[in-house]
Short mmCIF file of C-alpha atoms in Angstrom, two decimals:
data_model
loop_
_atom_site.label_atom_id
_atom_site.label_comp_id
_atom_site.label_asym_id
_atom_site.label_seq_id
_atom_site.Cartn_x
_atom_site.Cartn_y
_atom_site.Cartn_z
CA UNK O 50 100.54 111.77 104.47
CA UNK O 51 100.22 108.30 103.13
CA UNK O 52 96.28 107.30 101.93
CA UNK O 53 96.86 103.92 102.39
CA UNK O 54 93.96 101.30 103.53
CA UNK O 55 94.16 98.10 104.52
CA UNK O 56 91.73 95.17 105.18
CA UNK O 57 91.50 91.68 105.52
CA UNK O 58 88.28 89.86 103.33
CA UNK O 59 87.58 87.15 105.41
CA UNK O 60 87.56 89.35 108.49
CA UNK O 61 85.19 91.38 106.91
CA UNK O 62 83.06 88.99 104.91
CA UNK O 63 83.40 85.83 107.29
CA UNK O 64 84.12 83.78 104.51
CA UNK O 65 87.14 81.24 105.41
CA UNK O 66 89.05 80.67 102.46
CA UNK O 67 91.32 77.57 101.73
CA UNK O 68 94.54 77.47 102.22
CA UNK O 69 95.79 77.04 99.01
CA UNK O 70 93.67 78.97 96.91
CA UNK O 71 93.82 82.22 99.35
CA UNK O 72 96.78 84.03 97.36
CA UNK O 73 94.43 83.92 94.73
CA UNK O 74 91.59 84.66 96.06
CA UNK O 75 93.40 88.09 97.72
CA UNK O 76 94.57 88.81 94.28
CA UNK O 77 91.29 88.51 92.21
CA UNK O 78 89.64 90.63 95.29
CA UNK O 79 92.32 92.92 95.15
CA UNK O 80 91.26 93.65 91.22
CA UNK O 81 87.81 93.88 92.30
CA UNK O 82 87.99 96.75 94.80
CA UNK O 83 90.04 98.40 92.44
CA UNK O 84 87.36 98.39 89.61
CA UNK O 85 84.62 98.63 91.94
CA UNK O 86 86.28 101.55 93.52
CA UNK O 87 86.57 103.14 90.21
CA UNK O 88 83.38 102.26 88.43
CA UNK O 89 81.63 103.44 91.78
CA UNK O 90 83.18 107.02 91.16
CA UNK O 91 82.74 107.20 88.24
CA UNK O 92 79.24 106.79 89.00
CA UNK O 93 79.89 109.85 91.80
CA UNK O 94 79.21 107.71 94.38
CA UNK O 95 81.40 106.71 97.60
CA UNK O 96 83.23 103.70 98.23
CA UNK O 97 82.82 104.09 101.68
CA UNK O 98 79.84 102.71 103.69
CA UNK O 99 78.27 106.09 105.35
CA UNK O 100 80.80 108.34 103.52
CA UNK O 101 80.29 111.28 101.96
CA UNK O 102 80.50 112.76 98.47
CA UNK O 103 79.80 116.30 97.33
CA UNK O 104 78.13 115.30 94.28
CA UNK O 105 77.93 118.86 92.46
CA UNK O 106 80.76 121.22 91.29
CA UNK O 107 80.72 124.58 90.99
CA UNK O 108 79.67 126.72 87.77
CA UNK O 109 83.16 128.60 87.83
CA UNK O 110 84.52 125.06 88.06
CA UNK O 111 82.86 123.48 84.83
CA UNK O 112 82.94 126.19 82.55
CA UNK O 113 86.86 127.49 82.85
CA UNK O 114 88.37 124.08 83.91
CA UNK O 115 86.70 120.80 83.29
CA UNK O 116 84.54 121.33 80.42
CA UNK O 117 86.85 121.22 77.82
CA UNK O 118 88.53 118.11 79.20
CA UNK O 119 85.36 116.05 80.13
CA UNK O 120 81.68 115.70 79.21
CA UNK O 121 80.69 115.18 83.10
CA UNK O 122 79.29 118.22 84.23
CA UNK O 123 79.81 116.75 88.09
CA UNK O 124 82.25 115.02 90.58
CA UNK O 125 83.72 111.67 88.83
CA UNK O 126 86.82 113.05 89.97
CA UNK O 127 88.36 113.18 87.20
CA UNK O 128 89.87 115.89 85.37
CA UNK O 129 93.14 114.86 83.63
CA UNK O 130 92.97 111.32 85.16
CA UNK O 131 95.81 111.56 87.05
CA UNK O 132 94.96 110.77 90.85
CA UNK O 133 92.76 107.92 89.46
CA UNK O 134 95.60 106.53 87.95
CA UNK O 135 97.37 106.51 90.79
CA UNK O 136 94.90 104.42 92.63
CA UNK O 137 96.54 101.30 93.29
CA UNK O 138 95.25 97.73 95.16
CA UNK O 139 97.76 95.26 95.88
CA UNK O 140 98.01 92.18 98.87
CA UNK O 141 100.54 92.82 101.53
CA UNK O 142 100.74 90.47 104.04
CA UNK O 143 97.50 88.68 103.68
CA UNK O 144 95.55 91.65 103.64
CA UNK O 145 94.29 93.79 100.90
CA UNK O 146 95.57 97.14 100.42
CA UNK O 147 94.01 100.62 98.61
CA UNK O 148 96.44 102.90 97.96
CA UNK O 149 97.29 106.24 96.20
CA UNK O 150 100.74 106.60 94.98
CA UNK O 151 103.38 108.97 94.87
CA UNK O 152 102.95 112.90 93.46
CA UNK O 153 98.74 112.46 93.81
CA UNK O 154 98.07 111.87 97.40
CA UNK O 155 97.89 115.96 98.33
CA UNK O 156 95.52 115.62 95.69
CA UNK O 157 93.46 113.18 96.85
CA UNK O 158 93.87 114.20 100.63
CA UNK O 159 92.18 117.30 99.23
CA UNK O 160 89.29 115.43 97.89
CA UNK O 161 89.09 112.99 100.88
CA UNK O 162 88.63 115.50 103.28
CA UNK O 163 86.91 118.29 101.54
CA UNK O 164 90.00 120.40 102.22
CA UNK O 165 90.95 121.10 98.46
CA UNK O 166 94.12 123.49 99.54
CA UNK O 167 92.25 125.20 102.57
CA UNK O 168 91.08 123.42 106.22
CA UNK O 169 88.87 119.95 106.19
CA UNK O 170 85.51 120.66 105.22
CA UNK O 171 83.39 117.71 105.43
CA UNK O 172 80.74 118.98 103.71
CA UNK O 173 82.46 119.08 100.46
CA UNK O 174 84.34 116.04 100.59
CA UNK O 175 84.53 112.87 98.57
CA UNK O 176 85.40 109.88 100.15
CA UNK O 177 85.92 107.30 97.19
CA UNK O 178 88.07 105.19 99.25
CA UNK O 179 88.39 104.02 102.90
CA UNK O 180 90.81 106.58 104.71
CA UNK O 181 90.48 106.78 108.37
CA UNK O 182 90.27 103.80 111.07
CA UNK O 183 87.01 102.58 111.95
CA UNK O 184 85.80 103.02 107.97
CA UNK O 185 84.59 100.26 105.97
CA UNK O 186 83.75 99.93 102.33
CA UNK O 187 80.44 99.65 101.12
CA UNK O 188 77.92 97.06 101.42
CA UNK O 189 77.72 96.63 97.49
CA UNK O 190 82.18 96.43 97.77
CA UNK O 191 81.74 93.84 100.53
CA UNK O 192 79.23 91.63 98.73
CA UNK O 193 81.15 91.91 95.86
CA UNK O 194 84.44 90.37 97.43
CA UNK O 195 81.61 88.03 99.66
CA UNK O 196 80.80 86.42 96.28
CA UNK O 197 84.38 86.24 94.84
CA UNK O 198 85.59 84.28 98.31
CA UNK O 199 82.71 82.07 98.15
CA UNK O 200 84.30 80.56 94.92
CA UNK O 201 87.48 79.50 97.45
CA UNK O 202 85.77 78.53 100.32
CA UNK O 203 87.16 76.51 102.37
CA UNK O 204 85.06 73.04 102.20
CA UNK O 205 83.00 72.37 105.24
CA UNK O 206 83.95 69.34 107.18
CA UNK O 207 81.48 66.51 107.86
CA UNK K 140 90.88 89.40 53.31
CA UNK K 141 88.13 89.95 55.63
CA UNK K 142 89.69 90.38 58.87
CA UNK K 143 87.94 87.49 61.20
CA UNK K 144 85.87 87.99 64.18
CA UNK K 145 87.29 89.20 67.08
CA UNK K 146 85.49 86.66 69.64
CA UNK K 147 86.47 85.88 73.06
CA UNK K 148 85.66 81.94 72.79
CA UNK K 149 87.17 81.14 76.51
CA UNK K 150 84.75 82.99 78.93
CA UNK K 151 86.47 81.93 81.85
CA UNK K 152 87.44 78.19 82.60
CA UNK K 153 85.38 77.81 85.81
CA UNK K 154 82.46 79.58 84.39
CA UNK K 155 82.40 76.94 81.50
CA UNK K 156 82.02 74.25 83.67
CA UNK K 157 80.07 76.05 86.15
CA UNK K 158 77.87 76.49 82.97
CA UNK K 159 78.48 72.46 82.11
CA UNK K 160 77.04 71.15 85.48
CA UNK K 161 74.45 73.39 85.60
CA UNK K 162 73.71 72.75 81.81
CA UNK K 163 69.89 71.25 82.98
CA UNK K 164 68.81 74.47 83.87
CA UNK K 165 70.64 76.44 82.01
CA UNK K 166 68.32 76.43 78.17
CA UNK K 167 69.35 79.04 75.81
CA UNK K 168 66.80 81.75 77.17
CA UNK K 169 69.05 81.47 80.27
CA UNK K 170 72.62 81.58 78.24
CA UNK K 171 71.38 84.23 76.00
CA UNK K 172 70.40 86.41 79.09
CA UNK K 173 73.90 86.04 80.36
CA UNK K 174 75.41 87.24 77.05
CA UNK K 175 73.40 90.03 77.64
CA UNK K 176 74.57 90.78 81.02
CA UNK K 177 77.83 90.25 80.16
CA UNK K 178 77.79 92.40 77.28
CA UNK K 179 75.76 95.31 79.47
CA UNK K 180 78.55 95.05 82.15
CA UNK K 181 80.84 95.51 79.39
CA UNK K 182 79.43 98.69 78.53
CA UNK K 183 79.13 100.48 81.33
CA UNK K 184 82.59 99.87 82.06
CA UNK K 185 83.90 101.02 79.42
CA UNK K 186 81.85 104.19 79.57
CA UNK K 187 83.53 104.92 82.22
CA UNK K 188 86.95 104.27 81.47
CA UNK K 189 87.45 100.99 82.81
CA UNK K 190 88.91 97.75 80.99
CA UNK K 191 86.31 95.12 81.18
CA UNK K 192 89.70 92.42 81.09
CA UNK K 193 90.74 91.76 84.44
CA UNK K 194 93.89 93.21 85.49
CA UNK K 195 93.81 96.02 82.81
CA UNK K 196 92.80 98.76 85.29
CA UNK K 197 91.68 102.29 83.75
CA UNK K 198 92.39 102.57 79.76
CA UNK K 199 95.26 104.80 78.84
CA UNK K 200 94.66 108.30 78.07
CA UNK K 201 94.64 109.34 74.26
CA UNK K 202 97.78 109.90 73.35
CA UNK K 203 97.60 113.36 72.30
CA UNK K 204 95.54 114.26 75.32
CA UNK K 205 98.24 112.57 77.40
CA UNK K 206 101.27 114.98 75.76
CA UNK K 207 98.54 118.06 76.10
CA UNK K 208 98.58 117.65 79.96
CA UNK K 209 102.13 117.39 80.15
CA UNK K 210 102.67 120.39 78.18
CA UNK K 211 100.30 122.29 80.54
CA UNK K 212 101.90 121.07 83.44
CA UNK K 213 105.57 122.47 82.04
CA UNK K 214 103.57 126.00 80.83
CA UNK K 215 102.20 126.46 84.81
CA UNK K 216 105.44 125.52 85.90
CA UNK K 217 107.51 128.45 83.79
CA UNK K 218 104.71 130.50 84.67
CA UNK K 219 104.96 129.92 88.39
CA UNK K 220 108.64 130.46 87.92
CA UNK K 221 108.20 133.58 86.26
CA UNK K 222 105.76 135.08 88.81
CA UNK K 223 107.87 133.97 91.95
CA UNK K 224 111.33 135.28 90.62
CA UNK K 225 109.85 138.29 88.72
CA UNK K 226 110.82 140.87 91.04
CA UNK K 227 114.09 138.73 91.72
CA UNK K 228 114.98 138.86 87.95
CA UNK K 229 114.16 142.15 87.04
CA UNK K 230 116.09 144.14 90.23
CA UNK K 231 119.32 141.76 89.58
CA UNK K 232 119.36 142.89 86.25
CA UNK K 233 118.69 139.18 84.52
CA UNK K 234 116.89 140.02 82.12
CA UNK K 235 118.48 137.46 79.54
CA UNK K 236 117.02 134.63 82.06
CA UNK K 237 113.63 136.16 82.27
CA UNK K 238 113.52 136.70 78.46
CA UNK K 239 114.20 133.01 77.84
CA UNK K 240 111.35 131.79 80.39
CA UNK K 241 109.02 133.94 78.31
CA UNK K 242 109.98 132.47 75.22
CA UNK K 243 109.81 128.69 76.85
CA UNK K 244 106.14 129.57 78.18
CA UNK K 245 104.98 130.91 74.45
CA UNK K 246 106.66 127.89 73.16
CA UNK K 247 104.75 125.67 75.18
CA UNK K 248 101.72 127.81 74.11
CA UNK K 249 102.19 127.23 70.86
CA UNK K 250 103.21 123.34 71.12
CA UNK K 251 99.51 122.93 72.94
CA UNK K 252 98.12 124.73 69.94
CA UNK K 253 99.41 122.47 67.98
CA UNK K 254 98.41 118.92 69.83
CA UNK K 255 94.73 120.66 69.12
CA UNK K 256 95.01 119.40 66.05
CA UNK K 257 95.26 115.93 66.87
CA UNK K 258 92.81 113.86 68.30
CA UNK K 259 90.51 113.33 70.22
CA UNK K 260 90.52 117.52 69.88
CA UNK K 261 89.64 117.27 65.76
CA UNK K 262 86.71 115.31 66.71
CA UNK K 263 85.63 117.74 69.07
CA UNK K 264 85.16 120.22 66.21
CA UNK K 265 83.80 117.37 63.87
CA UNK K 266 81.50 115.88 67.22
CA UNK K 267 80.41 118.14 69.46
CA UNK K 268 80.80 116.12 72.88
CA UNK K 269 84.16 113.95 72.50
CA UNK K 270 86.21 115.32 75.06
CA UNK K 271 89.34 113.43 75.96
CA UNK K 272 87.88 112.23 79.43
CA UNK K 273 86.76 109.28 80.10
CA UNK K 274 88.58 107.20 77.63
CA UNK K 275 85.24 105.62 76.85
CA UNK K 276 86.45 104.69 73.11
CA UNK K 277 83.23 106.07 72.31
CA UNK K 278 83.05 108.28 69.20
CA UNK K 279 80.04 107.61 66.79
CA UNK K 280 79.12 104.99 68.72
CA UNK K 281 79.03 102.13 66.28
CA UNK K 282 82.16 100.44 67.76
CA UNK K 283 81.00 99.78 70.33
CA UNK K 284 76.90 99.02 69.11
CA UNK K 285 78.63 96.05 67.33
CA UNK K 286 79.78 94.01 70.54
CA UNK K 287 77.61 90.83 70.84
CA UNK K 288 76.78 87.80 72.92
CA UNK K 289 76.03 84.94 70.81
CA UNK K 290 74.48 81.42 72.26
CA UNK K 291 76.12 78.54 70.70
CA UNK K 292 76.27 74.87 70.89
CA UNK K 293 73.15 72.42 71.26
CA UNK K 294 70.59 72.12 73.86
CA UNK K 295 72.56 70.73 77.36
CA UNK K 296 75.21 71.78 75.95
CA UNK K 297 75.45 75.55 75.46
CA UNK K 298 77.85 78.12 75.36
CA UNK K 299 78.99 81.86 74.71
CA UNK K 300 81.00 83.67 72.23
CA UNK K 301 81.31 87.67 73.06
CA UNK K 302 83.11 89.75 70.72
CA UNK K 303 82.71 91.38 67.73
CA UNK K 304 81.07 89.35 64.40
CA UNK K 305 81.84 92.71 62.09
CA UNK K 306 84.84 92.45 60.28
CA UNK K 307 84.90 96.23 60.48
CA UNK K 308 84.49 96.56 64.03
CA UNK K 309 86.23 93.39 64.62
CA UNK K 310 89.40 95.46 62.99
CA UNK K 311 88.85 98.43 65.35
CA UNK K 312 89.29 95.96 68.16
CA UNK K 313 92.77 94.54 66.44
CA UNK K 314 93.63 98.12 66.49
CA UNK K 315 92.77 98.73 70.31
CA UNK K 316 94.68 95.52 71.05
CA UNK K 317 97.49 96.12 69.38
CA UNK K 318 98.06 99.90 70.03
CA UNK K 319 98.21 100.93 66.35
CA UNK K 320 99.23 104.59 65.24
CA UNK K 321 101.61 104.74 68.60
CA UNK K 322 98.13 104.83 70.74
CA UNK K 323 97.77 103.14 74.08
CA UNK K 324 96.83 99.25 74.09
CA UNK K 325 92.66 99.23 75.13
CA UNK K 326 91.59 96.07 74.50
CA UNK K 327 87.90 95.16 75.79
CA UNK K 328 87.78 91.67 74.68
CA UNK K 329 89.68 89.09 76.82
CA UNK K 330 91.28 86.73 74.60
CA UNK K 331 93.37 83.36 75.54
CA UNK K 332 94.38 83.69 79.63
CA UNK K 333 93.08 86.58 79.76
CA UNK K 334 89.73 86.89 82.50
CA UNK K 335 86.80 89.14 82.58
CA UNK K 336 87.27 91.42 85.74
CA UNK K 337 85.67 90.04 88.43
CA UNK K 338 82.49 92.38 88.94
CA UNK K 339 81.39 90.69 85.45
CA UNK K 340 82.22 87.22 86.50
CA UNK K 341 80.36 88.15 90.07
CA UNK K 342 77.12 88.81 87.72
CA UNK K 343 76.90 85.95 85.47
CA UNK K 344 77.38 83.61 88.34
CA UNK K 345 74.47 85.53 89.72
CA UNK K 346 72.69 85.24 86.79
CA UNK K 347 73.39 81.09 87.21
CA UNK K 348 72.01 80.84 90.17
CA UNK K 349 68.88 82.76 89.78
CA UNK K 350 68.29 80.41 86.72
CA UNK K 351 69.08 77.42 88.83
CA UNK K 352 66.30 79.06 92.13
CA UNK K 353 63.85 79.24 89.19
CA UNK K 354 64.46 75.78 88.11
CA UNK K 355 64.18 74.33 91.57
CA UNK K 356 61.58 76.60 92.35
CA UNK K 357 59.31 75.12 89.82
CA UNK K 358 60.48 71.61 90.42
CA UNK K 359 59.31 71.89 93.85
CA UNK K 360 55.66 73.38 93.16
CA UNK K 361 55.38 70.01 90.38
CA UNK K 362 55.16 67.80 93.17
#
């Protein structure tokens, strides 16, 4: 199963862009999900406006596995680093795209639907990015990339 | 010779003159509290793992840490091997095969003992706390207590300089530039085309134009 997400900024935002500053513009917002995406799990905290994120791990968890590879006693998601490193943003066809590459996406499929090896369980999920139609980032994402395509708006005519 | 500042003296060209035409409002109270936000954007960044240069993504992984996970990996795998086949190898009589997947599993033991030696694992014995994730290039701490935002120029005409004014610390930063004893490249100070990531240029635009609210706010209520 692909996670793959894709989204168009000024469809979400509103903000029109101009024309020749939008491959830019898609690029520099295409950075910014990426690090807000990242610096927003870090913080154990979703990406995904109304999503859901089993903030605590389990006692078993911390003490045989992740302790001796990380100080964060919690769910940042990351253990080794590997599925985070495999988070990727890129533009394809005028859209922005949130992807996760290659030999991690069981992984993360795990984490986005709580399922971890076993059935979905919502309640222990972690949705750090969008996965499933109908979801949106969140607000602080979207005002984020708001402000970035406000720097190439498109000029208003008189 | 000293080795000189490490200072990133192009913020971002559109900032500068954003910071240019706004220069009226902008005094050096108002500059010096974007250094500040710049530099506490910076920070919590890289506390997390995150380049504060745009395009740089997550930092690297320590190197040894890096070959320790690999290691692991190629341990689970003989050992997965060895569990799935055991009854396979035994019955057929291969006993030569199985032998030789124990010895590849001890010596993968023993390479992983080994990498503990390195760091960032020595200075988990010396610091209780370093653990190789995040990459937060945060050891004693005094790295990274050394990056500054320094208001320059004259009044209407101000500027920033971020970086590191320690020759000391300025060198640690050559170091994380240029990848030195075979580690990863983790630069935190952009330096000629190189951008801030976006979330930091988002906030000291902010800052800008809550400076420039304040300054019409108070023009209006002199009236």
């Amino acid at each position: 199963m692909a996670i793959r997400y894709d989204f168009d900024p000024e469809k979400l935002t509103g903000v029109k862009v101009a024309k020749g500053a939008r491959r830019e513009a898609l690029d520099e917002v295409a950075d910014y999900v990426k690090e807000a995406i990242l610096s927003n799990t870090a913080d154990q905290r979703t990406s995904v406006d109304g999503g859901r994120w089993k903030k605590k791990i389990t006692k078993d968890y911390w003490k045989n596995v992740k302790s001796e590879e990380s100080n964060v006693n919690g769910a940042n998601m990351e253990l080794t680093g590997d599925m985070l490193d495999a988070l990727d943003t890129k533009v394809v066809s005028g859209k922005v795209r949130i992807q996760i590459a290659g030999d991690q996406e069981a992984k993360a499929e795990g984490n986005l639907i709580g399922s971890y090896g076993r059935g979905p369980d919502s309640s222990k999920a972690r949705e750090f990015m969008p996965h499933k139609r109908g979801q949106k980032l969140s607000p602080d994402i979207v005002a984020g990339i708001k402000q970035i395509l406000e720097r190439y708006e498109e000029p208003e005519k008189d | 010779m000293a080795t000189p500042a490490v200072v990133a003296k192009q913020i971002k060209k559109d900032l500068q003159l954003a910071m240019q035409f706004y220069q009226a409002s902008l005094n050096e109270t108002v500059a010096q509290d974007i250094g500040f936000t710049i530099v506490g954007e910076m920070l919590d960044l890289v506390s997390k793992g995150i380049s504060p240069i745009a395009g740089k993504g997550r930092f690297p992984a320590y190197k040894w840490a890096a070959f320790r996970n690999d290691l692991k990996k190629e341990k689970s795998s003989i050992a997965k091997a060895l569990k799935k086949n055991k009854k396979s190898l035994v019955r057929l009589g291969r006993k030569n095969e199985r032998q030789l997947l124990l010895a590849a599993k001890e010596n993968k033991r023993k390479a992983i003992a080994g990498v503990n030696g390195k760091y960032p694992f020595t200075a988990q014995a010396i610091k209780l706390g370093k653990k190789p994730r995040p990459v937060n290039l945060l050891l004693t701490g005094e790295f990274l207590f050394h990056l500054e935002a320094v208001v320059t120029g004259v009044a209407g005409k101000h500027g920033l300089e971020i970086g590191f004014f320690d020759s000391r610390q300025a060198a640690k930063e050559d170091g994380h530039r240029e990848g030195v004893n075979g580690q990863p490249e983790r630069p935190i100070i952009p330096l000629a085309r190189e951008d801030f990531v976006a979330s930091i240029t988002n906030a000291i635009y902010r800052k800008i134009e809550e400076a420039l609210d304040r300054s019409n706010a108070l023009g209006s209520s002199s009236r």
